[in-house]
């Protein structure tokens, strides 16, 4: 009787506990932004935001205590478990394929467009497990979750460039401070095996809502595509945002080279039904003001240059389409001005296997002076000669434009290089930055199986942050350009392209020849030396040679 | 019983042993045996040298034999040549024709380089590929070469831009090694291909399209700027567009109206060759995807034209008819023709096309040469071939590294591995080394006839005078003598310095401008140098029994140096080593002072002609070699001046000096 009563109490308590956790309000919003680009392409950004209200990230100091039980209805449990296991406050994972063309496409809607994999996390210090151990656990867990080679983001690639990667949310006020860990893997390829686990984290999977459009056959044929997982702590709670960005080329897809597009033509699907648990579900199309276009069906709302469709209000399938009826075939714009404040070109010059020159060409496209931070994180394979860092503009040395240099030298086989500086870019000029680098000679066991490919180097990151006043702003014809850049909501990162570096590579196709050859040489040398050392030298008298004593060797 | 058998056996073995090894003290018999062998070797050394020399020369003659060689094959599994369906169709051919029309208009109104490059860059921009132009100029002793390149970089979908493939065409075709024939159809092919290739998302590497101005100069400016390698006599605008590491490149050369065969040119600067997999892939694709017959260079395969096969194989008229029609002879002639063409490019370090400039940056590149003919192939075939070849190289996950980098491509199906031809040059250089060592030993020992009174003083002077034979061979004895090497080394150094001076002279503007006038005086001046030792060297004070004569020492050192140089060059540039072995082998082994002064002078003059005759006899070759050195950094001109000519001059000095 007593036990039955106890059981009832326990059951009641556990239900209550479950209730209290479940009472954390969760809200899910989804959104698709479509942006026709100047060069006929179409940028699409899917954003799925889940907010877990009233919850704080796990304090690492309590990692040895039992954690609160996790009961979510919308929040992705698999991700939530990882976040709490390793006490991660903020985390950003992006897996991208392709090179974002800032000049032609402008800034991306989601800033993380680094080629390959990029992972960065802010984690609290203190507690029984160190930040580095938790970072290791985090990347291995995410590698398992997203089927990506994130496990290779090890100490040899991990840096802490806290100035460039500021937290996007807020950090809880704990006793200990927070630490950043950042690593990139430029050679990571993104494909369906990463998208499938990504879709599993969505409350409606790909069955309804805008996620229905996530058709791998079309997404992975796009000119640029990438998925991202962004976790941050807001005052309201913990927010997980899953994002997918892609740049499609409707001109390539169409038979008569037109830039007309529709959801059907681009994704090969339409939005048939809304996700029932989503609080809001919207499709937004940015309209080009200076072209004769037609958009169907009629948007629910037009706000300036943006048409919005509320998927929840619709009863029939939604197939947004945009046409340019007046155009025969799409004419590519010739010599159009770049859309980003800075154009960056980074290359590795030189043809030898021992050293090279890193060359970064940065053009300030604005009529105002821009100050920008510049970050290089290099694996130890490539070492900088810092004293050879030179800046010039049109052949005139301007080393004064590079300031506040901070440099963490690499430790071979252990730690990567971290180089940060502030660049001052005069208006409408091109700054050439060069630095000599040396390529390491690797141990032969350190070469990957595809040794002749070379090594991928991560992108550099620039953040233009200080836009000077335009002295001739009143006279310029388009004052909006500079004004638009002069007061950005927050500094935005610009990633350069990745590099491939050739290191001295042994000819792995003939190890046996080499072994046999060197063994023979060693045997010959050893044999002769041994012979000379152990031989006894005596006089030998030849018959009939008695007149002479000929010393000879026995 | 068993012991008896064992004893018997050991007795038999002992007898055999004593028969072979001799009786008596083992050590004594060993020393005897060694002396006998040494004597035998010394006696047969001249015969051995002749044997090695003739073996080397005969081996060289045997290289084109039809029995040698093996079939080509694809070694890199990633390539998978010819395994794709091509999409290039007649609409693209029509577009190529339209581009050609535009280019012909430019040619018709004699447009400047700038105008042409701007036109091409605009065409790329219209396709939607970022394009730019690059102006450059080379200042050489022969004058200033200007031009403007046009190039475009297509960032492939989903690709990181770390890797790239180059598709290029030069404005001037390689016909006649750049005699001015325009490569209009090659350029329009590249433009049409750019438009076509952009329509596909399957590219894993960026596509870089380059239309270089001139024949070789434009690409040299472009590729050195791309890799940021400065060149002192070059000015070039920095590139405004860039891409990643280039692994492979295809250069399209289509000078005629149509073509019957597709030829491949592959020799690069300083004798570098591209990986053979690239050539083999192109052959497979051309045969099977486009059904176009392939040839090496522009040499028609004689088996394809039975009526004129002997003429195609380059067999001279005087060869009897039955031999001329013999299949093996024809095959030998065809192979010899290919090998000679190859060796001609490789030995001179000359690029056989624009592709050759890319090898210096580890880019495997070849030129597709559309052999001009009345038909039947045109843009349709070339488009399909290039598309399929690009898709093959697009498959590469690593640089081409499997297959071969050292080979003779003797036919479209057959090649020779390095082991099949390398020994010929090495044999000759071994003969030179043996001859040199023999001269060195001769210089160290002199056979002294036994005088009635043995000259003890000379013996003491020599210090270690010894008899070599036994006491019963008292007719004479071997006496060592001093080998003063300082003088011959000084002469050698002087000739090499003279070679450097000669190189300095022929790269001077005044020499290049008035080559005909200056060639003979320069020739005479430097030839006279070989007679200078005759005047300068005082008559040898000491007797030949005390000190080795100067010509003998010089000959020994020259032969050893020539042999070493040839062996080393043979693993870098076989054709150059073979030509060196051919030209140095016999003259150097025969160089020896004659007894009469006129004979000495005559021989010296002959050798001086061998060393410097090219100055007078091949002025065009000199001009080209100097241009190649100044613009393309080809080592042939300095090599001839600083290595070949001095070695031959040393032989001339050997001939001139009194014995």
GROMACS .gro file of C-alpha atoms in nm, chain A residues 77-259:
model
  183
   77UNK     CA    1   1.732   1.710  -2.933
   78UNK     CA    2   2.044   1.565  -3.100
   79UNK     CA    3   2.195   1.911  -3.116
   80UNK     CA    4   2.068   2.011  -2.771
   81UNK     CA    5   2.241   1.714  -2.612
   82UNK     CA    6   2.573   1.805  -2.770
   83UNK     CA    7   2.540   2.166  -2.662
   84UNK     CA    8   2.472   2.074  -2.301
   85UNK     CA    9   2.725   1.791  -2.285
   86UNK     CA   10   3.008   2.024  -2.379
   87UNK     CA   11   2.858   2.339  -2.221
   88UNK     CA   12   2.868   2.542  -2.541
   89UNK     CA   13   2.736   2.897  -2.516
   90UNK     CA   14   2.755   2.996  -2.879
   91UNK     CA   15   2.839   2.788  -3.181
   92UNK     CA   16   2.853   2.839  -3.557
   93UNK     CA   17   2.909   2.558  -3.802
   94UNK     CA   18   2.907   2.618  -4.176
   95UNK     CA   19   2.966   2.370  -4.455
   96UNK     CA   20   2.997   2.547  -4.788
   97UNK     CA   21   3.091   2.460  -5.143
   98UNK     CA   22   3.213   2.722  -5.384
   99UNK     CA   23   3.358   3.064  -5.371
  100UNK     CA   24   3.131   3.354  -5.281
  101UNK     CA   25   3.171   3.630  -5.541
  102UNK     CA   26   3.135   3.941  -5.326
  103UNK     CA   27   3.191   4.172  -5.621
  104UNK     CA   28   2.900   4.038  -5.820
  105UNK     CA   29   2.669   3.912  -5.547
  106UNK     CA   30   2.732   4.159  -5.264
  107UNK     CA   31   2.727   4.046  -4.905
  108UNK     CA   32   2.559   3.710  -4.837
  109UNK     CA   33   2.253   3.698  -4.616
  110UNK     CA   34   2.440   3.471  -4.379
  111UNK     CA   35   2.795   3.590  -4.335
  112UNK     CA   36   2.965   3.254  -4.290
  113UNK     CA   37   3.060   3.172  -4.649
  114UNK     CA   38   3.406   3.030  -4.592
  115UNK     CA   39   3.479   2.754  -4.845
  116UNK     CA   40   3.469   2.412  -4.684
  117UNK     CA   41   3.393   2.364  -4.317
  118UNK     CA   42   3.420   2.631  -4.054
  119UNK     CA   43   3.340   2.582  -3.688
  120UNK     CA   44   3.369   2.835  -3.412
  121UNK     CA   45   3.236   2.827  -3.060
  122UNK     CA   46   3.237   3.043  -2.750
  123UNK     CA   47   3.261   2.839  -2.433
  124UNK     CA   48   3.282   2.934  -2.067
  125UNK     CA   49   3.595   2.858  -1.874
  126UNK     CA   50   3.628   2.682  -1.540
  127UNK     CA   51   3.475   2.359  -1.423
  128UNK     CA   52   3.615   2.010  -1.427
  129UNK     CA   53   3.669   1.986  -1.806
  130UNK     CA   54   3.897   2.227  -1.990
  131UNK     CA   55   3.780   2.430  -2.286
  132UNK     CA   56   4.012   2.240  -2.519
  133UNK     CA   57   3.877   1.903  -2.412
  134UNK     CA   58   3.522   2.022  -2.463
  135UNK     CA   59   3.618   2.169  -2.802
  136UNK     CA   60   3.754   1.833  -2.902
  137UNK     CA   61   3.437   1.660  -2.787
  138UNK     CA   62   3.221   1.918  -2.962
  139UNK     CA   63   3.387   1.880  -3.302
  140UNK     CA   64   3.384   1.502  -3.282
  141UNK     CA   65   3.015   1.499  -3.183
  142UNK     CA   66   2.928   1.739  -3.464
  143UNK     CA   67   3.134   1.529  -3.706
  144UNK     CA   68   2.916   1.235  -3.615
  145UNK     CA   69   2.596   1.434  -3.631
  146UNK     CA   70   2.661   1.597  -3.969
  147UNK     CA   71   2.868   1.323  -4.134
  148UNK     CA   72   3.151   1.568  -4.196
  149UNK     CA   73   3.525   1.535  -4.133
  150UNK     CA   74   3.509   1.790  -3.852
  151UNK     CA   75   3.721   1.560  -3.639
  152UNK     CA   76   4.022   1.683  -3.837
  153UNK     CA   77   3.975   2.035  -3.700
  154UNK     CA   78   4.234   1.947  -3.441
  155UNK     CA   79   4.490   2.153  -3.247
  156UNK     CA   80   4.689   2.198  -3.567
  157UNK     CA   81   4.403   2.401  -3.711
  158UNK     CA   82   4.246   2.557  -3.403
  159UNK     CA   83   4.303   2.924  -3.324
  160UNK     CA   84   4.136   3.185  -3.110
  161UNK     CA   85   4.094   3.505  -3.314
  162UNK     CA   86   3.853   3.667  -3.071
  163UNK     CA   87   3.849   4.007  -3.241
  164UNK     CA   88   3.728   3.875  -3.573
  165UNK     CA   89   3.474   3.630  -3.440
  166UNK     CA   90   3.282   3.826  -3.180
  167UNK     CA   91   2.985   3.652  -3.022
  168UNK     CA   92   2.664   3.718  -3.213
  169UNK     CA   93   2.442   3.667  -2.910
  170UNK     CA   94   2.518   3.751  -2.551
  171UNK     CA   95   2.738   3.562  -2.308
  172UNK     CA   96   2.595   3.462  -1.969
  173UNK     CA   97   2.751   3.632  -1.668
  174UNK     CA   98   2.939   3.350  -1.504
  175UNK     CA   99   3.233   3.368  -1.270
  176UNK     CA  100   3.484   3.273  -1.537
  177UNK     CA  101   3.527   3.436  -1.874
  178UNK     CA  102   3.448   3.291  -2.214
  179UNK     CA  103   3.691   3.156  -2.469
  180UNK     CA  104   3.672   3.130  -2.847
  181UNK     CA  105   3.779   2.830  -3.050
  182UNK     CA  106   3.786   2.858  -3.427
  183UNK     CA  107   3.895   2.616  -3.699
  184UNK     CA  108   3.847   2.576  -4.072
  185UNK     CA  109   3.880   2.283  -4.307
  186UNK     CA  110   3.888   2.421  -4.660
  187UNK     CA  111   3.902   2.086  -4.834
  188UNK     CA  112   3.574   1.961  -4.688
  189UNK     CA  113   3.317   1.878  -4.955
  190UNK     CA  114   2.950   1.932  -4.889
  191UNK     CA  115   2.689   1.698  -5.024
  192UNK     CA  116   2.373   1.502  -4.956
  193UNK     CA  117   2.520   1.315  -4.661
  194UNK     CA  118   2.541   1.648  -4.478
  195UNK     CA  119   2.196   1.766  -4.583
  196UNK     CA  120   2.011   1.456  -4.461
  197UNK     CA  121   2.115   1.496  -4.094
  198UNK     CA  122   2.052   1.868  -4.132
  199UNK     CA  123   1.692   1.805  -4.240
  200UNK     CA  124   1.643   1.564  -3.949
  201UNK     CA  125   1.694   1.852  -3.708
  202UNK     CA  126   1.393   2.039  -3.849
  203UNK     CA  127   1.058   1.986  -3.676
  204UNK     CA  128   0.879   1.926  -4.009
  205UNK     CA  129   1.178   1.765  -4.178
  206UNK     CA  130   1.143   1.830  -4.553
  207UNK     CA  131   0.778   1.728  -4.559
  208UNK     CA  132   0.610   2.066  -4.530
  209UNK     CA  133   0.682   2.434  -4.517
  210UNK     CA  134   0.963   2.604  -4.706
  211UNK     CA  135   1.189   2.307  -4.627
  212UNK     CA  136   0.997   2.116  -4.893
  213UNK     CA  137   1.210   2.301  -5.146
  214UNK     CA  138   1.532   2.151  -5.009
  215UNK     CA  139   1.573   1.912  -5.298
  216UNK     CA  140   1.928   1.778  -5.294
  217UNK     CA  141   1.937   1.720  -5.669
  218UNK     CA  142   1.891   2.089  -5.730
  219UNK     CA  143   2.067   2.232  -5.425
  220UNK     CA  144   2.393   2.056  -5.496
  221UNK     CA  145   2.384   2.162  -5.858
  222UNK     CA  146   2.382   2.528  -5.756
  223UNK     CA  147   2.678   2.751  -5.830
  224UNK     CA  148   2.729   2.808  -5.462
  225UNK     CA  149   2.566   2.630  -5.171
  226UNK     CA  150   2.620   2.586  -4.804
  227UNK     CA  151   2.446   2.492  -4.484
  228UNK     CA  152   2.494   2.646  -4.145
  229UNK     CA  153   2.402   2.578  -3.785
  230UNK     CA  154   2.406   2.881  -3.560
  231UNK     CA  155   2.345   2.857  -3.187
  232UNK     CA  156   2.346   3.167  -2.973
  233UNK     CA  157   2.221   3.279  -2.637
  234UNK     CA  158   1.981   3.568  -2.638
  235UNK     CA  159   1.817   3.729  -2.342
  236UNK     CA  160   1.501   3.545  -2.438
  237UNK     CA  161   1.669   3.204  -2.439
  238UNK     CA  162   1.878   2.978  -2.657
  239UNK     CA  163   1.828   3.015  -3.029
  240UNK     CA  164   1.919   2.754  -3.287
  241UNK     CA  165   1.912   2.872  -3.644
  242UNK     CA  166   1.957   2.625  -3.924
  243UNK     CA  167   2.031   2.795  -4.251
  244UNK     CA  168   2.082   2.688  -4.607
  245UNK     CA  169   2.213   2.928  -4.868
  246UNK     CA  170   2.247   2.869  -5.238
  247UNK     CA  171   2.310   3.070  -5.552
  248UNK     CA  172   2.131   2.930  -5.853
  249UNK     CA  173   2.191   3.011  -6.215
  250UNK     CA  174   1.854   3.022  -6.394
  251UNK     CA  175   2.032   3.121  -6.716
  252UNK     CA  176   2.222   2.795  -6.713
  253UNK     CA  177   1.904   2.600  -6.633
  254UNK     CA  178   1.694   2.759  -6.906
  255UNK     CA  179   1.716   2.642  -7.262
  256UNK     CA  180   1.694   2.989  -7.416
  257UNK     CA  181   1.934   3.165  -7.176
  258UNK     CA  182   1.671   3.371  -6.995
  259UNK     CA  183   1.692   3.462  -6.630
   0.00000   0.00000   0.00000
